[in-house]
Coordinates of C-alpha atoms and ligand atoms in Angstrom, one line a residue:
M13 CA 28.5 -34.4 -44.7
A14 CA 27.0 -35.5 -41.5
N15 CA 28.3 -32.7 -40.0
T16 CA 26.4 -30.8 -43.2
I17 CA 23.1 -32.1 -42.6
K18 CA 23.4 -31.0 -38.8
T19 CA 24.9 -27.3 -39.8
L20 CA 21.2 -27.0 -42.1
L21 CA 18.8 -28.3 -39.4
L22 CA 21.0 -26.2 -37.3
I23 CA 19.9 -23.6 -39.2
I24 CA 16.5 -24.8 -39.7
S25 CA 15.7 -25.0 -36.2
S26 CA 16.8 -21.4 -35.5
F27 CA 15.2 -20.1 -38.4
Y28 CA 11.1 -21.6 -37.2
F29 CA 12.1 -20.7 -33.4
F30 CA 13.4 -16.9 -34.3
I31 CA 9.9 -17.2 -36.6
Q32 CA 8.3 -18.4 -33.1
L33 CA 9.8 -15.6 -31.0
S34 CA 8.5 -12.6 -33.5
S35 CA 5.3 -13.8 -34.1
A36 CA 3.6 -15.8 -31.9
A37 CA 3.9 -12.8 -28.9
T38 CA 0.7 -11.1 -30.4
Y39 CA -2.9 -11.9 -31.3
N40 CA -5.7 -10.3 -32.6
V41 CA -8.8 -11.2 -31.3
I42 CA -10.1 -10.8 -35.0
T43 CA -8.1 -13.0 -36.7
Y44 CA -10.0 -15.9 -34.0
G45 CA -13.3 -14.4 -35.1
A46 CA -14.1 -11.4 -32.9
K47 CA -16.3 -8.8 -34.8
P48 CA -16.3 -5.2 -34.0
D49 CA -20.2 -5.2 -35.2
G50 CA -21.3 -5.2 -31.0
K51 CA -23.7 -7.5 -32.4
T52 CA -22.0 -10.7 -32.8
D53 CA -20.6 -13.2 -29.4
S54 CA -17.2 -12.4 -29.6
T55 CA -16.9 -14.0 -26.0
R56 CA -15.4 -16.9 -27.9
P57 CA -12.9 -15.9 -29.7
F58 CA -11.3 -13.5 -27.2
L59 CA -11.1 -16.3 -24.5
K60 CA -9.1 -18.4 -28.0
A61 CA -6.8 -14.9 -27.7
W62 CA -6.6 -15.2 -24.1
T63 CA -6.1 -19.4 -24.0
L64 CA -3.3 -18.9 -26.6
A65 CA -1.3 -16.0 -24.6
C66 CA -1.2 -18.1 -21.5
S67 CA 0.4 -20.2 -22.2
S68 CA 2.9 -18.3 -24.2
S69 CA 6.9 -19.4 -23.6
T70 CA 7.3 -15.3 -24.7
P71 CA 6.2 -12.5 -23.5
S72 CA 2.3 -11.8 -25.7
T73 CA 0.1 -8.7 -26.8
I74 CA -3.5 -9.0 -27.5
N75 CA -5.3 -7.0 -29.5
V76 CA -8.6 -5.5 -29.7
P77 CA -8.5 -2.5 -32.5
K78 CA -11.9 -0.2 -32.4
G79 CA -14.9 -0.7 -33.2
R80 CA -17.9 -2.5 -30.3
F81 CA -16.7 -6.9 -29.6
L82 CA -20.1 -7.8 -27.6
L83 CA -19.3 -9.6 -24.6
N84 CA -21.2 -12.2 -21.9
P85 CA -19.8 -13.0 -18.8
T86 CA -15.9 -14.2 -19.7
T87 CA -13.2 -15.3 -17.2
F88 CA -10.0 -15.0 -17.7
R89 CA -7.7 -17.0 -15.6
G90 CA -4.4 -17.4 -14.5
P91 CA -1.9 -18.1 -13.5
C92 CA -0.2 -17.8 -17.0
K93 CA 3.3 -18.8 -18.6
N94 CA 4.3 -14.6 -19.3
K95 CA 3.7 -11.3 -19.3
I96 CA 0.1 -10.2 -21.0
T97 CA -1.0 -6.8 -23.0
F98 CA -3.6 -6.0 -23.7
R99 CA -3.0 -3.6 -26.1
L100 CA -8.0 -2.0 -26.0
N101 CA -8.2 0.3 -28.4
G102 CA -12.0 -0.8 -28.2
T103 CA -14.9 -0.9 -27.0
L104 CA -16.4 -3.7 -24.8
V105 CA -19.9 -4.2 -24.0
A106 CA -22.4 -6.6 -22.5
P107 CA -25.5 -7.2 -24.0
L108 CA -28.6 -5.1 -23.5
D109 CA -30.7 -7.8 -22.2
Y110 CA -30.1 -7.0 -17.8
R111 CA -30.8 -11.3 -17.3
A112 CA -27.4 -11.6 -19.8
L113 CA -24.9 -10.8 -17.3
G114 CA -26.5 -13.8 -15.1
S115 CA -26.4 -14.3 -11.6
S116 CA -22.3 -15.4 -11.3
G117 CA -21.6 -11.0 -10.3
Y118 CA -19.7 -10.8 -13.0
W119 CA -18.7 -9.2 -16.7
I120 CA -15.7 -9.4 -16.6
L121 CA -13.4 -11.4 -14.2
F122 CA -9.7 -12.5 -14.5
I123 CA -8.5 -14.6 -11.5
K124 CA -5.2 -16.2 -10.7
V125 CA -3.7 -14.0 -13.2
N126 CA 0.3 -12.8 -13.1
D127 CA 2.5 -9.4 -14.4
V128 CA -0.8 -8.2 -17.2
S129 CA -0.9 -4.6 -18.0
F130 CA -4.2 -3.1 -20.1
F131 CA -3.2 0.0 -21.7
G132 CA -6.8 2.0 -22.8
G133 CA -10.1 1.6 -24.6
N134 CA -13.5 1.3 -23.6
I135 CA -15.4 -1.2 -21.6
D136 CA -19.0 -0.7 -21.5
A137 CA -21.6 -2.7 -19.2
K138 CA -25.0 -0.9 -20.5
G139 CA -26.3 -0.4 -17.1
A140 CA -29.5 1.1 -17.7
S141 CA -31.9 -1.6 -18.0
Y142 CA -31.0 -3.0 -15.1
W143 CA -31.4 -0.6 -12.8
A144 CA -35.2 0.2 -14.2
C145 CA -35.3 -3.6 -12.6
R146 CA -34.3 -2.0 -9.7
D147 CA -36.2 0.6 -10.1
S148 CA -39.0 -0.8 -10.0
G149 CA -38.9 -3.6 -7.7
K150 CA -39.3 -6.9 -9.9
D151 CA -37.6 -9.5 -9.0
C152 CA -33.7 -8.7 -10.7
P153 CA -30.6 -10.9 -10.6
P154 CA -27.7 -9.9 -8.7
G155 CA -26.2 -7.4 -10.9
A156 CA -22.2 -7.9 -12.1
R157 CA -19.1 -5.7 -11.1
S158 CA -17.1 -4.7 -14.6
L159 CA -14.3 -5.7 -14.6
T160 CA -12.7 -7.6 -11.3
F161 CA -9.4 -8.8 -10.5
N162 CA -9.4 -12.0 -7.8
W163 CA -5.8 -13.0 -6.3
A164 CA -4.1 -11.6 -9.4
N165 CA 0.1 -9.9 -8.5
N166 CA 1.6 -6.7 -10.1
I167 CA -1.6 -5.5 -12.6
Y168 CA -1.4 -2.3 -14.7
L169 CA -4.6 -0.3 -15.5
S170 CA -4.1 3.0 -17.7
G171 CA -6.0 4.5 -19.9
L172 CA -9.5 2.8 -19.0
T173 CA -13.3 4.0 -19.5
S174 CA -15.2 2.3 -18.0
L175 CA -18.8 3.5 -18.3
N176 CA -22.5 2.4 -17.0
S177 CA -21.9 -0.7 -15.1
R178 CA -24.4 -2.8 -12.9
Q179 CA -22.0 -3.2 -9.8
S180 CA -19.1 -1.9 -9.9
H181 CA -16.9 -0.5 -11.9
I182 CA -13.8 -2.2 -10.9
T183 CA -13.2 -4.3 -8.2
I184 CA -9.6 -5.6 -6.6
N185 CA -9.8 -8.5 -4.6
S186 CA -7.0 -9.9 -2.7
C187 CA -4.4 -9.2 -4.9
N188 CA -0.8 -7.8 -4.4
N189 CA 0.8 -4.8 -6.4
V190 CA -1.9 -3.5 -8.9
L191 CA -1.6 0.6 -10.3
V192 CA -4.6 2.5 -11.3
K193 CA -3.3 5.5 -14.1
N194 CA -5.8 7.6 -15.6
V195 CA -8.7 5.7 -16.1
K196 CA -11.6 7.4 -16.2
I197 CA -15.2 6.7 -15.2
M198 CA -18.9 7.7 -15.5
A199 CA -22.5 6.9 -14.3
P200 CA -25.6 8.5 -14.4
D201 CA -25.7 9.8 -10.4
Q202 CA -28.7 8.6 -8.9
S203 CA -27.9 5.0 -10.8
P204 CA -27.9 2.5 -7.3
N205 CA -24.6 0.5 -6.6
T206 CA -22.5 0.9 -8.2
D207 CA -18.9 2.4 -6.6
G208 CA -16.4 3.4 -8.9
I209 CA -14.0 1.3 -7.5
H210 CA -13.6 -0.9 -4.5
V211 CA -11.0 -2.3 -2.9
Q212 CA -10.5 -4.7 -0.6
S213 CA -7.9 -7.6 1.1
S214 CA -5.8 -6.2 -0.7
T215 CA -1.4 -5.1 -0.7
D216 CA 0.2 -2.1 -2.8
V217 CA -2.8 -0.3 -4.2
T218 CA -2.0 2.6 -6.2
I219 CA -4.9 4.6 -8.2
T220 CA -3.5 8.1 -9.3
G221 CA -5.2 10.7 -12.6
T222 CA -8.9 9.0 -12.2
T223 CA -11.9 10.7 -12.3
I224 CA -15.1 9.9 -11.2
Q225 CA -19.3 10.6 -11.6
T226 CA -21.5 7.6 -10.0
G227 CA -24.2 6.6 -8.8
D228 CA -22.5 5.4 -4.8
D229 CA -19.0 5.4 -3.8
C230 CA -15.9 7.1 -6.1
I231 CA -13.7 4.7 -4.1
S232 CA -15.2 2.6 -1.3
I233 CA -12.0 0.1 0.4
G234 CA -12.9 -3.0 2.2
D235 CA -11.5 -4.5 5.7
G236 CA -8.5 -6.6 4.6
T237 CA -6.8 -3.0 2.4
K238 CA -3.0 -2.9 3.2
N239 CA -0.6 0.2 2.2
L240 CA -2.9 1.9 -0.4
F241 CA -2.5 4.9 -2.0
M242 CA -4.7 7.0 -3.4
T243 CA -3.6 10.9 -5.6
H244 CA -5.0 13.6 -8.4
I245 CA -8.3 11.7 -7.8
K246 CA -11.9 13.8 -9.0
C247 CA -15.2 12.3 -7.6
G248 CA -19.0 13.6 -7.8
P249 CA -21.3 13.0 -8.4
G250 CA -21.1 10.2 -6.4
H251 CA -20.8 9.1 -2.4
G252 CA -17.1 9.8 -2.2
V253 CA -14.2 8.5 -0.9
S254 CA -15.1 6.0 1.8
I255 CA -13.8 2.9 4.0
G256 CA -16.6 1.0 4.5
S257 CA -18.3 0.1 5.4
L258 CA -16.2 -2.1 8.1
G259 CA -17.4 -4.1 11.1
K260 CA -20.6 -5.7 9.3
E261 CA -19.3 -9.6 10.5
F262 CA -17.3 -10.1 14.1
D263 CA -14.3 -11.3 12.6
E264 CA -12.6 -9.1 9.5
Q265 CA -9.1 -8.2 9.1
G266 CA -8.7 -4.4 9.4
V267 CA -7.7 -1.0 7.1
Q268 CA -4.9 0.2 7.5
N269 CA -1.5 3.0 6.0
V270 CA -4.9 4.1 3.7
T271 CA -3.5 7.2 1.8
L272 CA -5.7 10.2 -0.2
M273 CA -3.7 13.7 -2.0
N274 CA -4.9 15.5 -4.4
A275 CA -8.2 15.4 -4.5
V276 CA -11.7 17.7 -5.8
F277 CA -14.7 16.3 -4.7
T278 CA -17.2 18.1 -6.7
K279 CA -21.3 17.8 -5.3
S280 CA -20.7 14.6 -3.9
D281 CA -22.2 13.6 -1.3
N282 CA -19.3 12.8 1.0
G283 CA -15.7 13.5 0.6
V284 CA -13.6 11.3 2.8
R285 CA -16.2 9.8 5.3
I286 CA -15.2 5.8 7.4
K287 CA -18.0 4.1 7.8
T288 CA -17.9 1.3 10.2
W289 CA -21.8 -1.0 11.2
A290 CA -23.4 -0.6 14.9
R291 CA -22.0 -3.6 15.8
P292 CA -19.7 -5.7 18.2
G293 CA -16.6 -6.6 15.7
N294 CA -12.5 -6.5 15.9
G295 CA -11.9 -4.7 12.8
F296 CA -9.1 -2.0 13.1
V297 CA -8.5 1.1 11.2
K298 CA -4.6 2.8 11.9
H299 CA -2.7 5.5 9.3
V300 CA -4.9 7.1 7.4
V301 CA -3.9 10.5 5.7
F302 CA -6.5 13.1 3.9
Q303 CA -4.3 15.3 2.6
N304 CA -4.5 17.9 0.3
I305 CA -8.4 18.4 -1.1
V306 CA -10.6 20.5 -2.1
M307 CA -14.5 20.2 -1.5
N308 CA -16.9 22.0 -3.5
N309 CA -20.2 21.8 -2.7
V310 CA -20.2 18.7 -0.6
K311 CA -23.0 17.4 1.8
N312 CA -20.6 15.7 4.2
P313 CA -17.3 16.3 3.4
I314 CA -15.2 15.0 6.6
I315 CA -17.1 12.1 8.2
I316 CA -16.7 9.5 10.5
D317 CA -19.9 7.5 11.0
Q318 CA -19.6 4.1 13.3
N319 CA -23.2 3.9 14.1
Y320 CA -24.6 2.4 10.7
C321 CA -26.9 0.5 10.8
P322 CA -29.5 -0.2 7.5
D323 CA -33.5 -0.6 8.7
N324 CA -32.4 -0.8 12.5
E325 CA -31.2 -4.9 11.2
G326 CA -29.5 -6.2 13.7
C327 CA -27.6 -3.9 15.6
P328 CA -30.2 -1.6 17.2
G329 CA -29.1 -0.4 21.2
Q330 CA -25.3 -1.5 19.8
S331 CA -22.4 0.1 19.6
A332 CA -19.2 -0.6 17.3
G333 CA -16.4 -2.6 17.5
V334 CA -14.1 -1.8 15.2
K335 CA -11.6 0.7 16.2
I336 CA -10.1 3.9 14.2
S337 CA -6.8 5.7 15.1
D338 CA -4.4 7.6 13.9
V339 CA -6.6 9.5 10.5
T340 CA -4.9 13.1 9.3
Y341 CA -6.8 15.2 8.3
K342 CA -4.2 18.0 5.9
N343 CA -5.8 21.3 4.9
I344 CA -8.4 19.9 3.2
G345 CA -11.1 23.3 2.3
G346 CA -14.1 25.2 -0.6
T347 CA -17.4 24.7 0.7
S348 CA -19.7 22.2 2.4
A349 CA -23.3 22.3 1.0
T350 CA -24.6 21.4 4.6
S351 CA -23.6 23.7 7.4
E352 CA -22.6 20.8 9.7
A353 CA -18.8 20.4 7.6
I354 CA -17.4 17.6 10.0
T355 CA -18.7 15.0 11.6
F356 CA -17.2 12.1 14.0
D357 CA -19.4 10.2 15.2
C358 CA -17.0 7.4 16.9
S359 CA -18.4 4.2 19.0
S360 CA -19.4 4.4 22.6
T361 CA -17.3 1.4 23.8
N362 CA -14.8 2.1 21.2
P363 CA -13.6 5.6 21.0
C364 CA -11.4 7.1 17.8
D365 CA -8.4 7.6 19.6
D366 CA -5.5 10.3 18.0
I367 CA -7.8 12.6 15.6
R368 CA -6.4 14.9 14.1
L369 CA -6.9 18.1 11.5
E370 CA -4.6 21.0 10.3
D371 CA -5.4 23.8 8.7
I372 CA -9.0 22.9 7.5
K373 CA -10.9 25.7 5.8
L374 CA -14.9 24.9 5.1
T375 CA -18.1 27.2 4.6
Y376 CA -21.2 27.0 4.3
K377 CA -23.0 29.5 2.3
N378 CA -20.1 32.5 2.7
K379 CA -20.1 32.0 6.3
A380 CA -18.6 28.9 9.3
S381 CA -19.6 25.6 9.2
T382 CA -19.6 23.7 12.7
S383 CA -17.8 20.0 13.5
T384 CA -19.4 17.4 16.1
C385 CA -17.7 15.5 18.2
N386 CA -18.8 12.0 19.7
N387 CA -16.8 9.4 21.3
V388 CA -13.3 11.1 19.7
G389 CA -9.9 11.8 21.1
G390 CA -7.1 13.7 19.1
S391 CA -5.9 17.2 18.5
S392 CA -5.6 20.0 16.3
V393 CA -3.3 22.7 14.3
G394 CA -3.6 25.6 12.2
I395 CA -6.3 27.1 10.8
L396 CA -9.7 25.1 11.8
M397 CA -12.8 26.6 10.1
P398 CA -15.5 25.0 11.3
Q399 CA -13.8 25.3 15.2
S400 CA -12.9 22.4 16.5
C401 CA -14.8 19.9 18.5
L402 CA -11.8 17.6 19.5
Ligands
NAG18 C1 -4.4 0.9 -31.7 O1 -3.7 1.8 -31.4 C2 -2.5 2.5 -31.6 C3 -3.0 4.0 -32.2 O2 -3.6 4.8 -32.9 C4 -1.9 2.0 -32.7 O3 -0.9 2.4 -33.2 C5 -2.4 0.3 -33.6 O4 -2.1 0.4 -33.8 C6 -3.3 0.1 -32.8 N1 -3.3 -1.0 -32.3 C7 -4.6 -2.4 -33.1 C8 -4.8 -3.3 -32.6 O5 -6.0 -1.5 -33.8
NAG19 C1 2.4 2.7 3.8 O1 1.8 2.7 1.4 C2 2.7 3.4 0.9 C3 2.5 3.6 0.1 O2 1.0 4.6 0.3 C4 3.5 2.5 1.0 O3 4.8 3.6 0.4 C5 4.2 2.2 3.0 O4 5.8 1.5 3.0 C6 3.7 1.9 4.1 N1 3.9 1.9 5.1 C7 3.8 0.8 5.7 C8 4.4 1.0 7.1 O5 4.2 -0.1 4.7

């Protein structure tokens, strides 16, 4: 008799275990009260789904169906017990009011999460009223980044479209192992500080198949970035791909092992840029490759600017401490929108070393463009138009 009861209990408990395994793993935000009407605040339902997914003992999925979901500033905090997958069919929208994202600086923030994947979806930060505030010279809040990962590992972001951010669209800060794939980013070319993707203090980040049209840098790379690989990037309008600004502070981590391959820049202010403040410091940039790049009517296709000193404040008469070395430009062609297609303006106290040009063909109005070199050492091989100043 006792044995029969034991067996029965075992069957019942396995049954419940099975139910948990098969059903506990999916959380649809609608179940927790999210409304796809673009008006009802869905912040709490999203956080409820996150809390459940984050404490799930099995890998879980958070489903966001079609429709528009209004989100106020939201922090998704880890670490979580298991892998989480976001399936976004709908659009996350920010409140229209430019003050609504407050002063935290973030709209959608992931902190200390590991193993999170995102598929599809749109995020729309509705930046227009915030940019208008800034343009009017009023006292405006600091503005929020749209999607941020801080101290996160193993992040996979695929198929997302980000519109009209108030500051950067996507920020990857102090992360390891991040793959950004087939992402689209759009904001008007005059929108202030709407960087596409900003990478900082992070290792092993890959950005592939990404189209960025924005009012600031398409991709900006801050100090402490190591092993960044970017390929199949379309940029423009925007300010191009920029390592920097670096060297604002004296003590900075360097930037190393950065590759950009297979990129097209169209009507952007810069193509590939390295930019540092004209201030003393111990930062560096090394092991950088820019290869297989097409420039379409780009103002500064290739530029190193170590004399950045906005408004001549805090740096006049000083030279940059950031050391730039081992940078290769290979197979870069197309058109420059100004006569000077290559500008190497390096530090007088810390000249650029080991800068290499190989097979460059940049024209200006169907003629050869020009190049200028200040304080730079290196070599050039292959076809060189403009003529190398190295
Ligand atoms: C999202 O869209 C896919 C493809 O259309 C569909 O299979 C899936 O069920 C949708 N998910 C939700 C939560 O609506
Ligand atoms: C440089 O970065 C690439 C990824 O872009 C990586 O595969 C490679 O191992 C890194 N090299 C070193 C020396 O760390």
